[in-house]
Amino acid sequence: MKDFQLMKQGAEARLYSGTYLGKPTVVKERFVKKYRHKHLDDVLTKERIKAETRAVVRCKAVGINTPVLYLVDFDRRMIFMEQFVHSITLKDFIESNETDVLCNLALIIGKIIGKMHEGNVVHGDLTSSNILLVNLHNRDIFSNIEDLKIVLIDFGLAHTDCSAEDKGVDLYVLERALISTHAVADKIFPKIMEGYVKHYKNGSKEVVCKYEEVRARGRKRTMVG
Amino acid sequence: MVIAIGFEGSANKLGVGIVKDSVVLANPRITYITPPGEGFMPKETAQHHRQHVLSVLKKALSEAKIQTKDIDVVCYTKGPGMGAPLATVAIVARTVAQLWNKPILGVNHCIGHIEMGRLITGAKNPTVLYVSGGNTQIIAYARKRYRIFGETIDIAVGNCLDRFARVLKISNDPSPGYNIEQLAKKGEKYVPLPYCVKGMDVSFSGILSYMEDRTDNLLKEGYTPEDLCFSLQETIFAMLVETTERALAHCNSSEVLIVGGVGCNLRLQEMMSVMCEERGAKLFATDERFCIDNGVMIAHAGAEMFRSGTIMKWEDSTVTQRYRTDEVETTWRDD
Ligand SMILES: Nc1ncnc2c1ncn2[C@@H]1O[C@H](COP(=O)(O)OP(=O)(O)O)[C@@H](O)[C@H]1O
Ligand SMILES: [Mg+2]
């Protein structure tokens, strides 16, 4: 771990960047969370590392861009993975681009999520922080969608072999994360759904039904106290 | 200068509070307490509020040492909450507003908690964990609204605690959650329980039904009620801290504010503060006077609305059981 530099503290892990076997590498360390009971912390950490590993492998198999995993170390609670050096989060991209660019991008993102669900993976934490846009020519330029590839990351809450309801929740989580974060969400999200339905032909109908159910439940919930 | 009076009675607490330019003048409250094993029902709760509202109002006025003519605005909880208790208290607010010839403002209960928390703690732009008997939300301010980043997808955390208290027949006095907290301090053995987070959302119904089904057996296996309270708290609070941390990371925020009745649980506060330390953030929390439903939170949020020019027509001074935090435009915040 020497020569690795702390890059970021994410939603549950610390991310370090450095070189491993000659390649730019991110180490994702799910450090001990002292706030929670030791037993719970151990169980969750192991589960999350397993989930992330399994989902990344499955995603690769169905043709979705995710970081290549180099090493999984349960004892040190670490995953070593490919670093996308020339990348920005979808969150930052949304805040610095025009709506029509974003709508085009949203169609593609919808297609990717459709493909992932078709491959029976739910991400579990779809937000604009967990989608990266990577420049294909190793440059820090993100102005042209044609030069970007979309990469999904952070699969700690992912599940493989999931139901239509799980997939519906996945979409609902994404919708809510976008709406609460981005002013343009009401323009983008329908495009994501459009791309999703278009790609995921035999399956999306049931998922969209479930998504609407979950959504309606949210609206109807009474809140006392 | 704004003097506001606020009436709160959306659940089993009845409170009347008075603020003068963000200074609390009076905040008396009374709680409808049911026998062990029983929850509070709308009809009886409304009856309780009807019976006590005038004496609580008198107490507030005399503690605040003001004349009714000094009041600028009468505020009440418009929702969310239980229909009958909400309506009971709203009628009183409307009546006194007419009698005293003052404008009236209906306040969103959740916004009341948030603004009260900001006032008391001085938190500027926190990510808010709002946890109570009926609500579990993770909220952050953006673009003139309190946006809901995460919430429970089924029952509220306080509801889960209250109903577990009923399984163990724990007293509801002063509150089931308080008594669970005290028992949990003596718990030692940790029972692994279902843990359910989905992104920034949480779910408690699975863990509650697990407890309802398994408590008898667990007690037979040698776990004590204290162990069960301890394990339940450790599990559900870990879920809340984890999802709050997700929102914190996603919003790049460095302040956390805990509000709502469950927010006065010291174990929850402790866990949250450890999480905050691990990422250089700061925790803000209040004690039971302000965490638990009270009149001042409604008065203060109403005063903020009043100051920013919000007006409510008489015919709009109704109540609503469903009233989401993000429905309200925060006219009083311009950051
Ligand atoms: N492989 C990677 N290449 C480049 N940046 C990354 C990579 N993985 C993560 N990041 C950055 O680190 C942040 C946190 O990583 P993430 O896997 O989402 O961890 P967490 O679960 O803690 O949120 C991401 O939002 C992204 O900005
Ligand atoms: Mg992340």
Coordinates of C-alpha atoms and ligand atoms in Angstrom, one line a residue:
Chain A
M1 CA 0.0 0.0 0.0
K2 CA 3.0 2.3 0.1
D3 CA 2.9 4.9 -2.7
F4 CA -0.9 4.9 -2.7
Q5 CA -2.5 8.3 -2.0
L6 CA -5.8 8.9 -0.4
M7 CA -8.0 10.1 -3.3
K8 CA -11.5 10.4 -1.9
Q9 CA -13.7 9.3 1.0
G10 CA -16.8 7.9 -0.7
A11 CA -20.1 6.9 0.8
E12 CA -18.7 4.0 2.7
A13 CA -15.1 3.5 1.7
R14 CA -11.8 5.3 1.3
L15 CA -10.4 5.3 -2.2
Y16 CA -6.6 5.4 -2.7
S17 CA -4.9 5.8 -6.1
G18 CA -1.5 4.4 -7.1
T19 CA 0.1 1.8 -9.3
Y20 CA -0.3 -1.9 -9.0
L21 CA 1.5 -4.3 -11.4
G22 CA 2.4 -1.3 -13.5
K23 CA -1.2 -0.1 -13.9
P24 CA -3.1 2.9 -12.6
T25 CA -5.1 1.5 -9.7
V26 CA -7.7 2.4 -7.2
V27 CA -7.8 0.7 -3.9
K28 CA -11.2 0.8 -2.3
E29 CA -10.9 0.2 1.4
R30 CA -14.0 -0.5 3.4
F31 CA -12.4 0.6 6.6
V32 CA -13.7 -0.5 10.0
K33 CA -16.8 1.6 10.9
K34 CA -16.4 2.2 14.6
Y35 CA -19.9 3.4 15.0
R36 CA -21.4 0.0 14.4
H37 CA -21.1 -3.2 16.3
K38 CA -18.0 -5.2 15.4
H39 CA -20.0 -8.3 14.4
L40 CA -22.3 -6.3 12.2
D41 CA -19.4 -4.4 10.7
D42 CA -17.5 -7.6 9.8
V43 CA -20.6 -9.2 8.3
L44 CA -21.6 -6.2 6.2
T45 CA -18.1 -5.5 5.0
K46 CA -17.6 -9.1 3.8
E47 CA -21.1 -9.0 2.1
R48 CA -20.4 -5.8 0.3
I49 CA -17.0 -6.9 -1.0
K50 CA -18.6 -10.1 -2.2
A51 CA -21.5 -8.3 -3.8
E52 CA -19.2 -5.9 -5.5
T53 CA -16.9 -8.6 -6.9
R54 CA -19.8 -10.8 -8.1
A55 CA -21.7 -7.9 -9.7
V56 CA -18.7 -6.5 -11.5
V57 CA -17.9 -9.9 -12.9
R58 CA -21.5 -10.5 -14.0
C59 CA -21.6 -7.0 -15.6
K60 CA -18.5 -7.7 -17.6
A61 CA -20.0 -10.9 -18.9
V62 CA -23.1 -9.0 -20.2
G63 CA -21.0 -6.2 -21.8
I64 CA -21.3 -3.4 -19.3
N65 CA -18.3 -1.3 -18.5
T66 CA -17.0 -1.6 -15.0
P67 CA -13.6 -1.3 -13.5
V68 CA -11.4 -4.4 -14.0
L69 CA -10.8 -6.0 -10.6
Y70 CA -7.1 -6.8 -9.9
L71 CA -7.2 -8.2 -6.4
V72 CA -9.7 -8.8 -3.7
D73 CA -8.4 -8.9 -0.2
F74 CA -10.9 -9.7 2.5
D75 CA -8.5 -9.5 5.4
R76 CA -7.4 -6.0 4.5
R77 CA -11.0 -5.2 3.4
M78 CA -9.7 -4.0 0.1
I79 CA -10.5 -4.2 -3.6
F80 CA -7.8 -3.3 -6.1
M81 CA -9.3 -2.2 -9.4
E82 CA -8.6 -0.4 -12.6
Q83 CA -8.4 3.3 -12.2
F84 CA -10.1 5.6 -14.7
V85 CA -7.7 8.4 -14.5
H86 CA -9.5 10.6 -17.1
S87 CA -13.0 10.5 -15.7
I88 CA -15.7 12.6 -14.1
T89 CA -18.8 11.5 -12.2
L90 CA -22.1 11.9 -13.9
K91 CA -23.0 14.2 -11.1
D92 CA -20.3 16.7 -12.1
F93 CA -21.1 16.2 -15.8
I94 CA -24.8 17.0 -15.3
E95 CA -24.0 20.3 -13.5
S96 CA -21.8 21.5 -16.3
N97 CA -23.7 20.5 -19.5
E98 CA -26.8 21.6 -21.4
T99 CA -30.1 19.8 -21.2
D100 CA -30.1 18.4 -24.8
V101 CA -26.6 16.9 -24.3
L102 CA -27.8 15.4 -21.1
C103 CA -30.9 13.9 -22.7
N104 CA -28.9 12.1 -25.3
L105 CA -26.6 10.8 -22.6
A106 CA -29.6 9.7 -20.6
L107 CA -30.9 7.5 -23.4
I108 CA -27.6 5.7 -23.4
I109 CA -27.5 5.4 -19.6
G110 CA -31.0 4.0 -19.8
K111 CA -29.9 1.4 -22.3
I112 CA -27.0 0.4 -20.0
I113 CA -29.2 0.0 -17.0
G114 CA -31.6 -2.1 -19.1
K115 CA -28.8 -4.3 -20.2
M116 CA -27.7 -4.7 -16.6
H117 CA -31.2 -5.7 -15.5
E118 CA -31.5 -8.0 -18.4
G119 CA -28.4 -9.7 -17.1
N120 CA -30.1 -10.0 -13.7
V121 CA -28.0 -7.5 -11.8
V122 CA -29.5 -4.8 -9.7
H123 CA -27.0 -2.1 -8.7
G124 CA -28.6 -1.2 -5.4
D125 CA -27.2 2.4 -5.2
L126 CA -27.7 4.0 -8.5
T127 CA -26.9 7.7 -8.1
S128 CA -25.0 10.2 -10.3
S129 CA -22.0 9.7 -8.0
N130 CA -21.8 6.1 -9.0
I131 CA -21.7 6.5 -12.8
L132 CA -18.4 7.6 -14.3
L133 CA -17.8 9.1 -17.7
V134 CA -14.4 8.2 -19.0
N135 CA -12.6 9.8 -21.9
L136 CA -11.6 7.2 -24.5
H137 CA -8.5 9.0 -25.6
N138 CA -6.9 9.5 -22.2
R139 CA -7.5 13.2 -22.0
D140 CA -9.3 15.2 -19.4
I141 CA -11.9 16.5 -21.9
F142 CA -15.5 15.7 -21.4
S143 CA -17.3 17.9 -23.9
N144 CA -18.1 15.4 -26.6
I145 CA -20.3 12.4 -25.8
E146 CA -18.8 10.4 -28.6
D147 CA -15.4 10.5 -26.9
L148 CA -16.8 9.1 -23.6
K149 CA -17.6 5.7 -22.3
I150 CA -20.0 5.2 -19.5
V151 CA -18.8 3.1 -16.6
L152 CA -20.8 1.9 -13.6
I153 CA -19.1 1.7 -10.2
D154 CA -19.8 1.0 -6.6
F155 CA -21.6 -2.3 -6.6
G156 CA -21.5 -2.9 -2.8
L157 CA -25.2 -3.0 -2.5
A158 CA -25.7 -5.0 -5.7
H159 CA -27.6 -8.2 -6.1
T160 CA -27.5 -10.8 -8.8
D161 CA -30.5 -13.1 -9.5
C162 CA -33.1 -10.5 -8.6
S163 CA -36.9 -10.1 -9.1
A164 CA -38.8 -7.5 -11.2
E165 CA -39.6 -5.7 -7.9
D166 CA -35.8 -5.4 -7.1
K167 CA -35.3 -3.9 -10.5
G168 CA -38.2 -1.5 -10.0
V169 CA -36.7 -0.4 -6.7
D170 CA -33.4 0.1 -8.5
L171 CA -35.0 2.6 -10.9
Y172 CA -36.9 4.3 -8.1
V173 CA -33.7 4.8 -6.1
L174 CA -32.1 6.3 -9.2
E175 CA -35.0 8.6 -9.9
R176 CA -35.1 9.9 -6.3
A177 CA -31.3 10.4 -6.2
L178 CA -31.5 12.4 -9.5
I179 CA -34.5 14.5 -8.4
S180 CA -33.0 15.5 -5.1
T181 CA -29.6 16.4 -6.6
H182 CA -30.3 17.9 -10.0
A183 CA -32.6 20.6 -11.3
V184 CA -32.8 19.0 -14.7
A185 CA -33.8 15.6 -13.3
D186 CA -37.3 15.8 -14.6
K187 CA -36.0 16.1 -18.1
I188 CA -33.3 13.5 -17.8
F189 CA -35.1 10.7 -16.0
P190 CA -37.8 10.1 -18.6
K191 CA -35.1 9.8 -21.2
I192 CA -33.3 7.2 -19.0
M193 CA -36.6 5.3 -18.9
E194 CA -37.0 5.6 -22.6
G195 CA -33.6 4.1 -23.2
Y196 CA -34.3 1.4 -20.7
V197 CA -37.6 0.3 -22.1
K198 CA -36.2 0.4 -25.7
H199 CA -33.3 -1.9 -24.9
Y200 CA -34.8 -4.2 -22.3
K201 CA -37.6 -5.5 -24.6
N202 CA -38.9 -8.6 -22.8
G203 CA -38.8 -7.7 -19.2
S204 CA -39.0 -4.0 -18.8
K205 CA -42.8 -4.0 -18.9
E206 CA -43.1 -5.9 -15.6
V207 CA -40.3 -3.9 -14.1
V208 CA -41.9 -0.6 -15.0
C209 CA -45.1 -1.8 -13.4
K210 CA -43.3 -2.6 -10.2
Y211 CA -41.4 0.7 -10.3
E212 CA -44.8 2.5 -10.5
E213 CA -46.1 0.5 -7.6
V214 CA -43.1 1.3 -5.4
R215 CA -43.4 4.9 -6.4
A216 CA -47.1 5.1 -5.6
R217 CA -46.5 3.5 -2.2
G218 CA -44.0 6.2 -1.5
R219 CA -46.5 8.9 -2.3
K220 CA -49.3 7.3 -0.3
R221 CA -47.4 6.7 2.8
T222 CA -49.0 8.6 5.7
M223 CA -46.6 10.0 8.2
V224 CA -47.6 10.4 11.8
G225 CA -45.5 12.1 14.5
Chain B
M1 CA -40.1 41.9 15.5
V2 CA -42.3 38.8 15.1
I3 CA -44.1 37.0 17.9
A4 CA -45.6 33.7 16.8
I5 CA -47.7 31.1 18.6
G6 CA -47.6 27.5 17.4
F7 CA -50.1 24.6 18.0
E8 CA -48.8 21.1 17.5
G9 CA -50.9 17.9 17.9
S10 CA -50.2 15.7 14.9
A11 CA -49.6 12.6 17.0
N12 CA -49.7 11.8 20.7
K13 CA -48.0 15.0 21.8
L14 CA -49.9 18.2 22.3
G15 CA -47.8 21.4 22.5
V16 CA -48.3 25.1 22.3
G17 CA -45.2 27.3 21.9
I18 CA -44.4 30.9 21.6
V19 CA -41.3 32.5 20.0
K20 CA -40.3 36.1 19.8
D21 CA -37.7 36.7 17.1
S22 CA -36.3 33.2 17.4
V23 CA -36.2 33.3 21.2
V24 CA -38.3 30.7 22.9
L25 CA -40.7 32.3 25.4
A26 CA -42.8 29.2 26.3
N27 CA -43.1 25.6 25.1
P28 CA -45.4 23.6 27.3
R29 CA -46.3 20.1 26.2
I30 CA -48.4 17.2 27.3
T31 CA -48.3 13.6 26.1
Y32 CA -51.1 11.1 25.7
I33 CA -49.7 7.9 27.2
T34 CA -51.3 4.5 26.5
P35 CA -50.9 1.4 28.7
P36 CA -48.0 -1.1 27.9
G37 CA -48.8 -3.2 24.9
E38 CA -51.1 -0.6 23.3
G39 CA -50.5 2.1 20.7
F40 CA -52.4 5.4 20.4
M41 CA -55.4 5.5 18.2
P42 CA -56.7 8.6 16.3
K43 CA -60.0 9.0 18.1
E44 CA -58.7 8.7 21.7
T45 CA -55.7 10.9 20.8
A46 CA -58.0 13.6 19.5
Q47 CA -60.1 13.3 22.6
H48 CA -57.0 13.8 24.7
H49 CA -56.0 16.8 22.8
R50 CA -59.5 18.3 23.0
Q51 CA -59.5 17.8 26.7
H52 CA -56.1 19.5 27.4
V53 CA -55.6 22.1 24.6
L54 CA -57.0 25.1 26.4
S55 CA -55.0 24.5 29.6
V56 CA -51.8 24.0 27.6
L57 CA -52.6 27.2 25.7
K58 CA -53.2 29.2 29.0
K59 CA -49.9 27.8 30.4
A60 CA -48.0 28.9 27.3
L61 CA -49.5 32.4 27.4
S62 CA -48.8 32.9 31.1
E63 CA -45.2 31.5 30.9
A64 CA -44.4 33.8 27.9
K65 CA -45.8 36.8 29.8
I66 CA -47.3 38.3 26.7
Q67 CA -50.7 39.7 25.8
T68 CA -52.6 38.1 23.0
K69 CA -52.6 41.4 21.2
D70 CA -48.8 41.2 20.9
I71 CA -49.0 38.1 18.8
D72 CA -48.3 38.6 15.1
V73 CA -49.3 35.2 13.7
V74 CA -51.1 32.0 14.7
C75 CA -49.4 28.8 13.4
Y76 CA -50.6 25.3 13.5
T77 CA -49.6 21.9 12.1
K78 CA -51.2 21.3 8.8
G79 CA -49.8 17.8 8.4
P80 CA -48.5 15.2 8.0
G81 CA -50.0 13.3 10.9
M82 CA -53.2 11.6 12.2
G83 CA -56.3 13.2 10.8
A84 CA -58.5 13.5 13.9
P85 CA -55.8 14.9 16.3
L86 CA -54.6 17.3 13.5
A87 CA -58.1 18.6 12.9
T88 CA -58.8 19.0 16.6
V89 CA -55.8 21.3 17.1
A90 CA -56.4 23.2 13.9
I91 CA -59.9 24.1 15.0
V92 CA -58.5 25.6 18.1
A93 CA -55.9 27.6 16.2
R94 CA -58.5 28.9 13.7
T95 CA -60.7 29.9 16.6
V96 CA -58.2 31.9 18.5
A97 CA -56.9 33.5 15.3
Q98 CA -60.4 34.7 14.6
L99 CA -60.9 35.8 18.2
W100 CA -57.7 37.7 18.4
N101 CA -58.0 38.9 14.8
K102 CA -54.6 37.5 13.6
P103 CA -53.4 35.9 10.4
I104 CA -53.1 32.1 10.4
L105 CA -50.5 29.9 8.9
G106 CA -50.5 26.1 8.4
V107 CA -47.0 24.6 8.9
N108 CA -45.5 21.4 7.6
H109 CA -44.6 19.3 10.6
C110 CA -41.3 18.0 9.2
I111 CA -40.2 21.6 8.3
G112 CA -41.0 22.6 11.8
H113 CA -38.5 20.0 13.1
I114 CA -35.8 21.0 10.7
E115 CA -36.1 24.8 11.3
M116 CA -36.3 24.2 15.1
G117 CA -33.1 22.1 14.9
R118 CA -31.3 24.7 12.9
L119 CA -32.3 27.4 15.3
I120 CA -31.3 25.6 18.4
T121 CA -28.0 24.1 17.2
G122 CA -26.9 26.8 14.8
A123 CA -26.3 24.3 12.0
K124 CA -26.3 26.2 8.7
N125 CA -26.9 23.8 5.8
P126 CA -26.9 20.4 7.3
T127 CA -27.9 17.0 5.9
V128 CA -30.9 16.2 8.1
L129 CA -31.8 12.9 9.6
Y130 CA -35.4 13.2 10.6
V131 CA -36.5 10.2 12.7
S132 CA -39.7 9.9 14.7
G133 CA -42.7 7.7 15.3
G134 CA -44.1 8.3 11.8
N135 CA -41.2 9.5 9.8
T136 CA -37.8 8.5 8.7
Q137 CA -36.2 10.7 6.1
I138 CA -32.8 11.9 5.0
I139 CA -33.1 15.5 3.8
A140 CA -30.9 18.1 2.4
Y141 CA -31.7 21.6 1.2
A142 CA -31.3 22.5 -2.5
R143 CA -33.0 25.0 -4.8
K144 CA -35.6 26.4 -2.4
R145 CA -36.8 23.0 -1.1
Y146 CA -35.9 20.5 1.5
R147 CA -35.2 17.5 -0.8
I148 CA -35.7 14.0 0.4
F149 CA -32.6 11.9 -0.4
G150 CA -33.6 8.8 1.5
E151 CA -36.5 7.5 3.5
T152 CA -38.1 4.4 4.8
I153 CA -39.8 2.4 2.2
D154 CA -42.2 1.0 4.7
I155 CA -42.6 1.8 8.4
A156 CA -40.8 4.6 10.4
V157 CA -38.0 3.8 12.7
G158 CA -40.0 5.1 15.7
N159 CA -42.9 2.9 14.7
C160 CA -40.6 -0.1 14.6
L161 CA -39.3 0.7 18.1
D162 CA -42.8 1.4 19.5
R163 CA -44.2 -1.9 18.2
F164 CA -41.2 -3.8 19.4
A165 CA -41.9 -2.3 22.9
R166 CA -45.4 -3.7 22.6
V167 CA -44.0 -7.2 22.0
L168 CA -42.0 -7.0 25.2
K169 CA -44.8 -5.1 27.0
I170 CA -42.4 -2.3 27.8
S171 CA -44.0 0.8 29.3
N172 CA -45.0 3.8 27.1
D173 CA -44.2 6.2 29.9
P174 CA -42.5 8.6 29.1
S175 CA -42.1 6.9 25.7
P176 CA -41.4 3.4 24.5
G177 CA -38.3 4.5 22.7
Y178 CA -36.8 6.0 25.9
N179 CA -37.4 2.8 27.8
I180 CA -35.9 0.7 25.1
E181 CA -32.8 3.0 25.2
Q182 CA -32.5 2.5 28.9
L183 CA -32.8 -1.3 28.6
A184 CA -30.4 -1.4 25.7
K185 CA -27.6 0.1 27.9
K186 CA -27.7 -3.2 29.9
G187 CA -27.7 -5.4 26.9
E188 CA -24.6 -7.5 26.2
K189 CA -25.2 -10.3 23.7
Y190 CA -25.7 -9.2 20.1
V191 CA -28.3 -11.1 18.1
P192 CA -27.8 -10.7 14.3
L193 CA -31.0 -9.2 12.8
P194 CA -32.0 -8.5 9.3
Y195 CA -30.3 -5.4 7.9
C196 CA -32.0 -3.7 5.0
V197 CA -30.7 -0.6 3.2
K198 CA -31.4 0.2 -0.5
G199 CA -29.3 3.1 -1.6
M200 CA -30.2 5.9 0.7
D201 CA -33.5 4.2 1.6
V202 CA -34.1 1.9 4.5
S203 CA -36.7 -0.7 5.4
F204 CA -37.8 -1.7 8.9
S205 CA -40.8 -4.0 8.4
G206 CA -38.6 -7.1 7.9
I207 CA -36.8 -6.6 11.1
L208 CA -40.0 -5.9 13.0
S209 CA -41.7 -9.0 11.8
Y210 CA -38.6 -11.0 12.6
M211 CA -38.7 -9.6 16.1
E212 CA -42.5 -10.3 16.4
D213 CA -42.0 -13.9 15.3
R214 CA -38.8 -14.7 17.1
T215 CA -38.8 -12.8 20.4
D216 CA -40.4 -15.7 22.4
N217 CA -37.8 -18.2 21.1
L218 CA -34.9 -15.8 21.6
L219 CA -35.9 -15.3 25.2
K220 CA -36.1 -19.0 25.7
E221 CA -32.6 -19.4 24.1
G222 CA -31.2 -17.2 26.9
Y223 CA -31.2 -13.8 25.4
T224 CA -32.6 -11.1 27.8
P225 CA -35.0 -8.4 26.9
E226 CA -32.0 -6.0 27.4
D227 CA -30.0 -8.0 24.8
L228 CA -32.9 -7.7 22.3
C229 CA -33.3 -4.0 22.8
F230 CA -29.5 -3.6 22.4
S231 CA -29.4 -5.6 19.3
L232 CA -32.4 -3.9 17.7
Q233 CA -30.9 -0.4 18.4
E234 CA -27.5 -1.4 17.1
T235 CA -29.0 -2.7 13.9
I236 CA -31.5 -0.1 13.0
F237 CA -29.3 2.9 14.0
A238 CA -26.4 1.4 11.9
M239 CA -28.8 1.5 9.0
L240 CA -29.7 5.1 9.7
V241 CA -26.1 6.2 10.1
E242 CA -25.0 4.3 6.9
T243 CA -27.7 6.0 4.8
T244 CA -27.0 9.4 6.3
E245 CA -23.4 8.9 5.4
R246 CA -24.4 8.1 1.8
A247 CA -26.3 11.3 1.5
L248 CA -23.5 13.2 3.1
A249 CA -21.0 11.9 0.6
H250 CA -23.4 12.5 -2.3
C251 CA -24.1 16.1 -1.3
N252 CA -20.5 16.9 -0.2
S253 CA -22.0 18.2 3.0
S254 CA -20.1 18.5 6.3
E255 CA -22.9 19.0 8.7
V256 CA -25.4 16.5 10.1
L257 CA -28.5 17.5 12.0
I258 CA -30.7 14.9 13.8
V259 CA -34.3 15.9 14.5
G260 CA -37.5 14.2 15.5
G261 CA -38.4 12.2 18.6
V262 CA -36.0 9.3 18.0
G263 CA -33.3 11.9 17.6
C264 CA -32.9 12.4 21.3
N265 CA -31.6 8.8 21.7
L266 CA -28.1 9.2 22.9
R267 CA -26.8 6.0 21.3
L268 CA -28.0 7.1 17.9
Q269 CA -26.3 10.5 18.5
E270 CA -23.1 8.7 19.6
M271 CA -23.0 6.5 16.6
M272 CA -23.7 9.4 14.2
S273 CA -20.9 11.5 15.8
V274 CA -18.4 8.7 15.4
M275 CA -19.3 8.5 11.7
C276 CA -19.0 12.3 11.4
E277 CA -15.6 12.2 13.0
E278 CA -14.4 9.6 10.5
R279 CA -15.1 12.0 7.7
G280 CA -14.5 15.3 9.2
A281 CA -18.1 16.4 9.5
K282 CA -19.9 17.9 12.4
L283 CA -22.9 16.6 14.2
F284 CA -25.8 18.7 15.6
A285 CA -28.5 17.4 17.8
T286 CA -31.0 18.6 20.4
D287 CA -32.4 17.1 23.5
E288 CA -36.0 16.0 24.2
R289 CA -37.3 19.5 24.7
F290 CA -36.9 20.3 21.1
C291 CA -36.5 16.9 19.4
I292 CA -39.8 15.6 20.5
D293 CA -42.9 17.3 18.9
N294 CA -43.6 20.6 20.4
G295 CA -45.3 23.9 19.8
V296 CA -42.3 26.1 19.3
M297 CA -41.1 24.2 16.3
I298 CA -44.4 25.1 14.6
A299 CA -44.3 28.7 15.9
H300 CA -40.7 29.2 14.7
A301 CA -41.2 27.7 11.2
G302 CA -44.4 29.7 10.9
A303 CA -42.6 32.9 11.9
E304 CA -40.0 32.3 9.2
M305 CA -42.8 31.8 6.7
F306 CA -44.6 35.0 8.0
R307 CA -41.4 37.0 7.8
S308 CA -40.9 36.0 4.2
G309 CA -44.4 37.1 3.3
T310 CA -46.3 33.9 3.2
I311 CA -50.1 34.3 3.6
M312 CA -52.7 31.7 4.0
K313 CA -56.3 32.2 3.2
W314 CA -58.9 31.1 5.8
E315 CA -60.4 28.6 3.4
D316 CA -56.9 27.0 3.0
S317 CA -56.4 26.6 6.7
T318 CA -57.2 22.9 6.5
V319 CA -55.2 19.8 7.6
T320 CA -53.8 16.9 5.5
Q321 CA -52.6 13.5 6.6
R322 CA -50.1 13.4 3.8
Y323 CA -47.8 16.4 3.3
R324 CA -44.4 15.7 2.0
T325 CA -41.4 17.7 3.2
D326 CA -40.5 18.6 -0.4
E327 CA -43.9 20.0 -1.2
V328 CA -43.1 23.2 0.6
E329 CA -41.2 26.0 -1.1
T330 CA -38.8 27.4 1.5
T331 CA -39.5 31.1 0.8
W332 CA -37.4 32.1 3.9
R333 CA -34.2 30.6 2.7
D334 CA -32.2 32.2 -0.1
D335 CA -29.0 30.3 -0.1
Ligands
LIG1 N1 -12.2 2.9 -10.6 C1 -12.3 4.2 -10.4 N2 -11.6 5.1 -11.2 C2 -11.7 6.5 -10.9 N3 -12.4 7.0 -9.9 C3 -13.1 6.1 -9.1 C4 -13.1 4.7 -9.3 N4 -13.8 4.1 -8.3 C5 -14.3 5.1 -7.6 N5 -13.9 6.4 -8.0 C6 -14.2 7.7 -7.4 O1 -14.4 7.5 -6.0 C7 -15.7 7.8 -5.6 C8 -16.2 6.8 -4.5 O2 -16.1 5.5 -5.0 P1 -17.2 4.4 -4.8 O3 -16.8 3.1 -5.3 O4 -18.5 5.0 -5.2 O5 -17.2 4.2 -3.2 P2 -18.3 4.5 -2.0 O6 -19.0 3.2 -1.9 O7 -17.5 4.8 -0.8 O8 -19.2 5.6 -2.5 C9 -16.6 7.7 -6.9 O9 -17.7 8.5 -6.8 C10 -15.6 8.2 -7.9 O10 -15.5 9.6 -7.9
MG2 MG -20.3 5.7 -4.3

